Coordinates of C-alpha atoms in Angstrom, one line a residue:
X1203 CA -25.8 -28.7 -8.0
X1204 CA -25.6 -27.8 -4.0
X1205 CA -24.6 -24.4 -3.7
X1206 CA -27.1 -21.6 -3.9
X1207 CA -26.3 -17.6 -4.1
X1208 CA -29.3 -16.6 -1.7
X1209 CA -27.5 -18.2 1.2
X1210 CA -24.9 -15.6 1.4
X1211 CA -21.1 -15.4 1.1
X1212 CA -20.9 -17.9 -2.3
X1213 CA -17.3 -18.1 -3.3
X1214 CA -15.5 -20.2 -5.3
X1215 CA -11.7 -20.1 -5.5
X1216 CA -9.4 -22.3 -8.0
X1217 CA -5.4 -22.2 -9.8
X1218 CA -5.2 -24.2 -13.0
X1219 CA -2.3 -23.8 -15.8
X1220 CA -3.2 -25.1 -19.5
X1221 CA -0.2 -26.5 -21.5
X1222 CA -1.2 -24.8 -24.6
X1223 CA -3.5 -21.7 -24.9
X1224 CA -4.4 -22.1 -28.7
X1225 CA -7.3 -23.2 -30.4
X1226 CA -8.9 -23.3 -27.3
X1227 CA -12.0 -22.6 -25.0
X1228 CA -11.5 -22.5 -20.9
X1229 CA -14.1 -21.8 -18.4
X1230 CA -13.4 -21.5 -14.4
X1231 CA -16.7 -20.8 -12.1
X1232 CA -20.1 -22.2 -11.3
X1233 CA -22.6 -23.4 -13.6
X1234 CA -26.4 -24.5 -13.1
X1235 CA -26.0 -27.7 -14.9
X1236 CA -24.1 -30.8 -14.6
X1237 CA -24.2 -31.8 -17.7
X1238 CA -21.3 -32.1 -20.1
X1239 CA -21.2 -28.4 -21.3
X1240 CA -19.4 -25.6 -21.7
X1241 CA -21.3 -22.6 -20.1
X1242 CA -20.1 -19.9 -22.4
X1243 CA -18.1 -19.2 -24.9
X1244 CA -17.0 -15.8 -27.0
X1245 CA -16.9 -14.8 -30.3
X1246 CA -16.1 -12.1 -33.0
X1247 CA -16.6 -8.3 -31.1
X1248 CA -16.3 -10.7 -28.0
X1249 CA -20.0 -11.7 -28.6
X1250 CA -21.2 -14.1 -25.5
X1251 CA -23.2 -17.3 -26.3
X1252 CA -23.8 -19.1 -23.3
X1253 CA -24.9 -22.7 -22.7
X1254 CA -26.0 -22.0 -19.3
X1255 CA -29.4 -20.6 -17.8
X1256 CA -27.4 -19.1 -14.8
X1257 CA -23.3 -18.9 -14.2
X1258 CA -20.7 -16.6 -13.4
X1259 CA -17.3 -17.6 -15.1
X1260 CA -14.3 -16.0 -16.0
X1261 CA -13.8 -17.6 -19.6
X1262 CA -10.7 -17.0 -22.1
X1263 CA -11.7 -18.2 -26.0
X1264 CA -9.0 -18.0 -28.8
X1265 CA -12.3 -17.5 -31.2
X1266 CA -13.3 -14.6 -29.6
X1267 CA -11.5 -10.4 -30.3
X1268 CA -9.3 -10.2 -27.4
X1269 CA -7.7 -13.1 -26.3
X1270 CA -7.5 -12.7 -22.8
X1271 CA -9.9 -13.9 -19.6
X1272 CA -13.6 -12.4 -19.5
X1273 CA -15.1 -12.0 -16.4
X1274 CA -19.2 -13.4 -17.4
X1275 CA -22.3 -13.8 -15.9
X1276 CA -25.7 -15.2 -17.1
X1277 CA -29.1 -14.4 -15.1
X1278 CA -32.2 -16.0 -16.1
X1279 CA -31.0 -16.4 -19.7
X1280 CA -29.6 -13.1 -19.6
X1281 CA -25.9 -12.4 -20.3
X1282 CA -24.0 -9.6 -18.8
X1283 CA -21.4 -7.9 -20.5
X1284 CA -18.3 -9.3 -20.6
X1285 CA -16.0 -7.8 -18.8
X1286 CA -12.6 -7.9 -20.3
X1287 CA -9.7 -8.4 -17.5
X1288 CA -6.5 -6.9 -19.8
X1289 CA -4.7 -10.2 -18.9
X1290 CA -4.4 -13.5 -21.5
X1291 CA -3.3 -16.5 -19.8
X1292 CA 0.3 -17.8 -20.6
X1293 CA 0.8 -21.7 -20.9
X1294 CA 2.2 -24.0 -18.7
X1295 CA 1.6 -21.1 -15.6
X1296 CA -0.2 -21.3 -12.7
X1297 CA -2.8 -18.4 -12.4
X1298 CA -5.5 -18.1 -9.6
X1299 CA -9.2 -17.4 -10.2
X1300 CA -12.1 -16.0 -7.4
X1301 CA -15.5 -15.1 -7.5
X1302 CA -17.8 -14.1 -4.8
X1303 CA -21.3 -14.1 -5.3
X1304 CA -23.5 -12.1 -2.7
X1305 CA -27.3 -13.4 -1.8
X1306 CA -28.6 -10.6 -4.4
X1307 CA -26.5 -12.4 -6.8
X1308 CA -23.6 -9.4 -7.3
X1309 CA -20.5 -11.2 -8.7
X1310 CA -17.0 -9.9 -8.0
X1311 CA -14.2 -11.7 -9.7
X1312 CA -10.5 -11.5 -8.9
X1313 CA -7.8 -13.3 -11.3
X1314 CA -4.6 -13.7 -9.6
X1315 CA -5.8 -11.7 -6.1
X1316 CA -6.3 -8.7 -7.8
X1317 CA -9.4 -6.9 -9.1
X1318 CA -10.9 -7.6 -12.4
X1319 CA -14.8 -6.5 -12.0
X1320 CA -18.1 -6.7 -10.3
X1321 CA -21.0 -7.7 -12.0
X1322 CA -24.6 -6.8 -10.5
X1323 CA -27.1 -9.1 -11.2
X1324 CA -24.9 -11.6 -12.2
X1325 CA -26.6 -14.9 -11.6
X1326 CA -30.3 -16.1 -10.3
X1327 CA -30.0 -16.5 -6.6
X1328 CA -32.5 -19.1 -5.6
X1329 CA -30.8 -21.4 -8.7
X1330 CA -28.2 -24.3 -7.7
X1331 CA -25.1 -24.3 -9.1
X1332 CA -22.2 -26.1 -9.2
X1333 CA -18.5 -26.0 -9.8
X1334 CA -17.1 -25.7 -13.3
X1335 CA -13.6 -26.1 -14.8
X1336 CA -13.0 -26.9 -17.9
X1337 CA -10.9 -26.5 -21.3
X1338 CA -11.6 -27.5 -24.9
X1339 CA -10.1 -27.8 -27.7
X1340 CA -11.1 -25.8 -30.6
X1341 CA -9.1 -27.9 -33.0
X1342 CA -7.5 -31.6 -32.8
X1343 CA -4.9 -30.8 -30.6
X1344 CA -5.1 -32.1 -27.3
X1345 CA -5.1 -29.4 -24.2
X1346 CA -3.6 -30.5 -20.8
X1347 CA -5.4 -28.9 -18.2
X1348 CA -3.7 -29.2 -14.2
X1349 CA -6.1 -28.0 -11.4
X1350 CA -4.1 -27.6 -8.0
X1351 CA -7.4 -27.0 -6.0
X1352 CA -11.4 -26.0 -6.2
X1353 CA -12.3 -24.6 -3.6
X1354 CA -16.3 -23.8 -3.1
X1355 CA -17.6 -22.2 0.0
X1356 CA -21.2 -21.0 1.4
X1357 CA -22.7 -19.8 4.4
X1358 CA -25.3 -22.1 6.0

């Protein structure tokens, strides 16, 4: 937890490519916790429940109505709406994910280097976060997530 919204310019950039993209739950972005969670995770009408106080994710879930990447924030306990980015990932391919968080805590996210949304009051500004990627499986089949690079930057 070492990055903080309020200091300006918050980005954090990352590729991944899943094997399989069934049965399962993946979250790209930052997180206030470091504990072994899942910050969010959608359901039936693309319903959010989030695990995190404050995050901004971009989050695909096989369990929730439209299977493809969600552009999320949580403020204070507070969930945005989800913003849906009319892309599903496909297995075994790379894709690119960005989000930029300004100091008042305004999140834009870009999959692939192209616009998905922009989410005001995305995230708590004065809250520490840290960097999240991670897939689960939602059945007993094993998921094989590769992660070419996080990057995380803020200004100082």
């Amino acid at each position: 937890l070492n990055v903080q919204a309020s200091n300006g310019n918050l980005v954090f950039e990352t590729r991944i490519k899943v094997d399989v993209i069934t049965s399962v739950i993946i979250n790209v972005g930052l997180t206030d916790t470091s504990a072994l969670e899942i910050p969010f995770e959608l359901g039936a009408a693309d319903a959010i429940t989030s695990t995190a106080t404050d995050a901004v994710c971009f989050v695909f879930d096989t369990g929730a109505a439209t299977d493809n990447w969600h552009a999320i924030g949580v403020k204070n306990n507070t969930d945005t709406a989800a913003t849906n980015s009319g892309s599903a990932p496909v297995a075994a391919t790379w894709q690119k994910f960005r989000i930029e968080v300004d100091s008042n805590g305004t999140a834009t996210f870009l999959l692939n280097d192209k616009y998905v949304a922009k989410l005001a009051n995305a995230v708590t500004v004065g809250t520490d976060l840290t960097p999240v990627v991670v897939v689960v499986a939602d059945n007993t089949t094993s998921k094989l997530l590769h992660v070419d690079y996080v990057h995380v930057s803020v200004d100082r």
